[in-house]
PDB file of C-alpha atoms and ligand atoms in Angstrom:
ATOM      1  CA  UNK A   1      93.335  68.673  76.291  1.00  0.00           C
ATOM      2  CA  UNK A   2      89.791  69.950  77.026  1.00  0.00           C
ATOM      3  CA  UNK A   3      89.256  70.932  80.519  1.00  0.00           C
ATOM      4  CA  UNK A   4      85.668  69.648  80.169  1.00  0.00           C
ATOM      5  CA  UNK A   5      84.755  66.415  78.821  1.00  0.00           C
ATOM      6  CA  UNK A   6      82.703  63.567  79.012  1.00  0.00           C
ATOM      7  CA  UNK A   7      83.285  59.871  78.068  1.00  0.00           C
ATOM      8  CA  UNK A   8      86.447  61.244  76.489  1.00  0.00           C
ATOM      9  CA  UNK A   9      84.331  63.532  74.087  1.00  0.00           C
ATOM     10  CA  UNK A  10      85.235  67.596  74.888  1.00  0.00           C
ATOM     11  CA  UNK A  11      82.122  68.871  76.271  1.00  0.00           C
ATOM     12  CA  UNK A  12      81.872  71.850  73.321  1.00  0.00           C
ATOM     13  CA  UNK A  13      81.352  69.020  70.821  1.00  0.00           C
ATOM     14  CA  UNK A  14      78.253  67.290  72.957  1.00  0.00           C
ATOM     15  CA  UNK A  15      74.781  69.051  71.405  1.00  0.00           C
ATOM     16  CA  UNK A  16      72.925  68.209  74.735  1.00  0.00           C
ATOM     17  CA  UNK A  17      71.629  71.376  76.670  1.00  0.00           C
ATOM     18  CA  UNK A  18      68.080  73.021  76.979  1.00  0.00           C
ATOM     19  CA  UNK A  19      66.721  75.736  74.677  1.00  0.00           C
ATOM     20  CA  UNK A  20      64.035  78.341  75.606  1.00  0.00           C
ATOM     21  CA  UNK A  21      61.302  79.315  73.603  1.00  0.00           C
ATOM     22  CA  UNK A  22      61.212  82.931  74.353  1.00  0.00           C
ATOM     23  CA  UNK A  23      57.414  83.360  73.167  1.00  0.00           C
ATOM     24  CA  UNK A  24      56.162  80.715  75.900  1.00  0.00           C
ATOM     25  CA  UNK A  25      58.957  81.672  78.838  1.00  0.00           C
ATOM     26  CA  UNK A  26      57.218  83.938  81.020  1.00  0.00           C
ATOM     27  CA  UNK A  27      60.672  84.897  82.995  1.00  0.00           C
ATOM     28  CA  UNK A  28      58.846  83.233  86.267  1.00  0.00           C
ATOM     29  CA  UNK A  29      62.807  82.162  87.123  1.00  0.00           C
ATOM     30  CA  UNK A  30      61.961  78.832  88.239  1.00  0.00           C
ATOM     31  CA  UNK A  31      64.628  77.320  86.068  1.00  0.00           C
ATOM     32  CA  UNK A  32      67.186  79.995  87.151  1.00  0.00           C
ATOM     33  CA  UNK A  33      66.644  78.759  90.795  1.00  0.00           C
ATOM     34  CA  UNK A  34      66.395  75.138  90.053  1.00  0.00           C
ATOM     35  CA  UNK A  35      70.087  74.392  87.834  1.00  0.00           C
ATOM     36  CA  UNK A  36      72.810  74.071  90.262  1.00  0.00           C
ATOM     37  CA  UNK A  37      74.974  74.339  87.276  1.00  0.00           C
ATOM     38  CA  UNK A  38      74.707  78.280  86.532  1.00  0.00           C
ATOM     39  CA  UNK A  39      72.823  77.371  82.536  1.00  0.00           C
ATOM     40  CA  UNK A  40      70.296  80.623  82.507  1.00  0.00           C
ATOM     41  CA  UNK A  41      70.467  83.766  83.118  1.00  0.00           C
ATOM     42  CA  UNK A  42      67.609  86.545  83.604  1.00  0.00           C
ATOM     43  CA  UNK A  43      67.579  87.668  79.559  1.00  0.00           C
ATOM     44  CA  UNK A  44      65.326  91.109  77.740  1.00  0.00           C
ATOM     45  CA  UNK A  45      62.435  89.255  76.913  1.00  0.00           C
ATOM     46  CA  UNK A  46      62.719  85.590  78.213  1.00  0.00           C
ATOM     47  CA  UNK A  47      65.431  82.837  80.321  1.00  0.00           C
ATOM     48  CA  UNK A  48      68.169  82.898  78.348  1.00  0.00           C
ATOM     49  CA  UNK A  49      70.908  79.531  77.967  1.00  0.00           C
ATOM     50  CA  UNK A  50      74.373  81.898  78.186  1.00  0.00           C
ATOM     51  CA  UNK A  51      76.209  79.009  79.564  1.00  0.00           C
ATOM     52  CA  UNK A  52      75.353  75.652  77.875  1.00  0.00           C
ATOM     53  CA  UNK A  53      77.623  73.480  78.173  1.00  0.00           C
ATOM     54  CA  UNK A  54      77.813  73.749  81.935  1.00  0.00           C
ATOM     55  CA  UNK A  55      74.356  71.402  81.731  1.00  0.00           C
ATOM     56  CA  UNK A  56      74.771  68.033  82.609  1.00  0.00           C
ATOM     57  CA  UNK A  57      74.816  65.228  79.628  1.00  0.00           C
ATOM     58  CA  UNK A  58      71.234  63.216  79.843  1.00  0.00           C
ATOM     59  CA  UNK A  59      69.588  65.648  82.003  1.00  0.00           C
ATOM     60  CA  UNK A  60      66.205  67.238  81.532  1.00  0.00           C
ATOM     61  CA  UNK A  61      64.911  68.094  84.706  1.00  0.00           C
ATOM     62  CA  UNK A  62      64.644  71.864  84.086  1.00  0.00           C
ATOM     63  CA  UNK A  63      62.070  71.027  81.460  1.00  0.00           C
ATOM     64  CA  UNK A  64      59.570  69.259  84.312  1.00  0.00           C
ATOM     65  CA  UNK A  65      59.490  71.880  86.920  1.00  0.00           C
ATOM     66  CA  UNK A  66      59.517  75.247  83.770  1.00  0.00           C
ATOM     67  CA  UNK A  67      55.356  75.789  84.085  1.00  0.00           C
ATOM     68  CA  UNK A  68      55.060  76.879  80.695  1.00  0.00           C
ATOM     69  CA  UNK A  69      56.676  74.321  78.970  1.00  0.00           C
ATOM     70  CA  UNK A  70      59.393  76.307  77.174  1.00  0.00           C
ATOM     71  CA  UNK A  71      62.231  74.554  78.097  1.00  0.00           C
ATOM     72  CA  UNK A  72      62.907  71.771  75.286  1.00  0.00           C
ATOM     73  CA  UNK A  73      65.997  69.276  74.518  1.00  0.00           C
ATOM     74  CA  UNK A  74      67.371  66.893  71.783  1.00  0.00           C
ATOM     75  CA  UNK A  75      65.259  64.129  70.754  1.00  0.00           C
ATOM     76  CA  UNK A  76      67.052  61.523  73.033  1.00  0.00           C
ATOM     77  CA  UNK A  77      66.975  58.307  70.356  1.00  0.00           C
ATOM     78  CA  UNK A  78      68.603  61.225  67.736  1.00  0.00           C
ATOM     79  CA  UNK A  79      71.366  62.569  70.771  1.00  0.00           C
ATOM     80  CA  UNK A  80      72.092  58.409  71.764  1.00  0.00           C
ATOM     81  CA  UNK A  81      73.362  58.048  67.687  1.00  0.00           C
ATOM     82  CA  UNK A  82      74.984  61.108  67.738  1.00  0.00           C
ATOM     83  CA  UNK A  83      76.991  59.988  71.006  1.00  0.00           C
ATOM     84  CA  UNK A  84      78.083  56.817  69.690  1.00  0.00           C
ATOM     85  CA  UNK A  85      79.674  58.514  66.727  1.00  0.00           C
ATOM     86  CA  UNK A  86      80.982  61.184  69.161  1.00  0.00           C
ATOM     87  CA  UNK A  87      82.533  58.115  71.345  1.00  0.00           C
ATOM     88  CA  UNK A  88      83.853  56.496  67.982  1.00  0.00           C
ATOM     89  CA  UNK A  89      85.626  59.632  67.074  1.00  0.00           C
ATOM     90  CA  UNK A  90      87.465  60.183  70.174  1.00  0.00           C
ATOM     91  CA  UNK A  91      87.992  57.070  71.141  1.00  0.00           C
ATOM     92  CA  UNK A  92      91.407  56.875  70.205  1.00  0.00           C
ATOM     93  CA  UNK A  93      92.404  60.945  70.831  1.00  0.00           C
TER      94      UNK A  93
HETATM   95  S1  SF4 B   1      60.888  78.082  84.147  1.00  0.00           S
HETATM   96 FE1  SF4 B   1      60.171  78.277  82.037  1.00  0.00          FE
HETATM   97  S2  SF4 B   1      58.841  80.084  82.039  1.00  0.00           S
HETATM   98 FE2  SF4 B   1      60.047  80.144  83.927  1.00  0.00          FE
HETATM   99  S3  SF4 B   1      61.848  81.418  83.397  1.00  0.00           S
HETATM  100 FE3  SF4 B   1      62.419  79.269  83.023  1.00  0.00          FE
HETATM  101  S4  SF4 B   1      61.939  78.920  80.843  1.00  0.00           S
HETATM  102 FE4  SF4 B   1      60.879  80.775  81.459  1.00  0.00          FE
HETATM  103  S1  SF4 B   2      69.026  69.910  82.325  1.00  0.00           S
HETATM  104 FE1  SF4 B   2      69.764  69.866  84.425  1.00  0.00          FE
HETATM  105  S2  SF4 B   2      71.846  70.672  84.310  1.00  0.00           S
HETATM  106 FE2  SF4 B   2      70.872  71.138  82.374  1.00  0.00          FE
HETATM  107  S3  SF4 B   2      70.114  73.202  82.570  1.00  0.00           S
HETATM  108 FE3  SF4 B   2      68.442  71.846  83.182  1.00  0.00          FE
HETATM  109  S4  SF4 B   2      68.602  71.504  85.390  1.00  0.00           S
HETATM  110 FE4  SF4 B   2      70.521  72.437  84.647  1.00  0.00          FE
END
């Protein structure tokens, strides 16, 4: 039994957290401060995601406030298919 999950599905098997371009992050830590959920961490040369699957299914809101827009996500029409087959497959687990 996964100790994480969501809608059933274990958490490890959900492709939704943020990535960081580490040529447009300029380490100003915004992000860091911002996630409640512990995601980034202070990296060499940029943010980095050490802890992704602490972020929070359907949320973005890391990529409005990063001011260099390096913070991107799944295309959400691609990640909505990809949950329903995720839901499919566990439904009866
Ligand atoms: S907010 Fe954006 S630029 Fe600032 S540390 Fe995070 S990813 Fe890098
Ligand atoms: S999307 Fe939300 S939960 Fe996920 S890393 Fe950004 S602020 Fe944290």
């Amino acid at each position: 039994m996964a100790s994480n999950s969501y809608m059933g599905i274990p958490r490890e098997k959900i492709p939704w957290y943020p990535a960081v371009d580490e040529n447009a992050c300029t380490k100003c830590s915004t992000c860091l401060d911002f996630c409640a959920n512990d995601v980034f961490e202070q990296g060499e040369g940029s943010v980095e995601v050490v802890r992704p699957y602490n972020c929070v299914v359907g949320c973005s809101s890391c990529q409005n406030v990063c001011p260099s827009g390096a913070i991107r996500f799944p295309d959400m029409r691609q990640f909505v298919e990809t949950l329903k087959k995720l839901r499919e497959e566990y439904r009866n687990k």
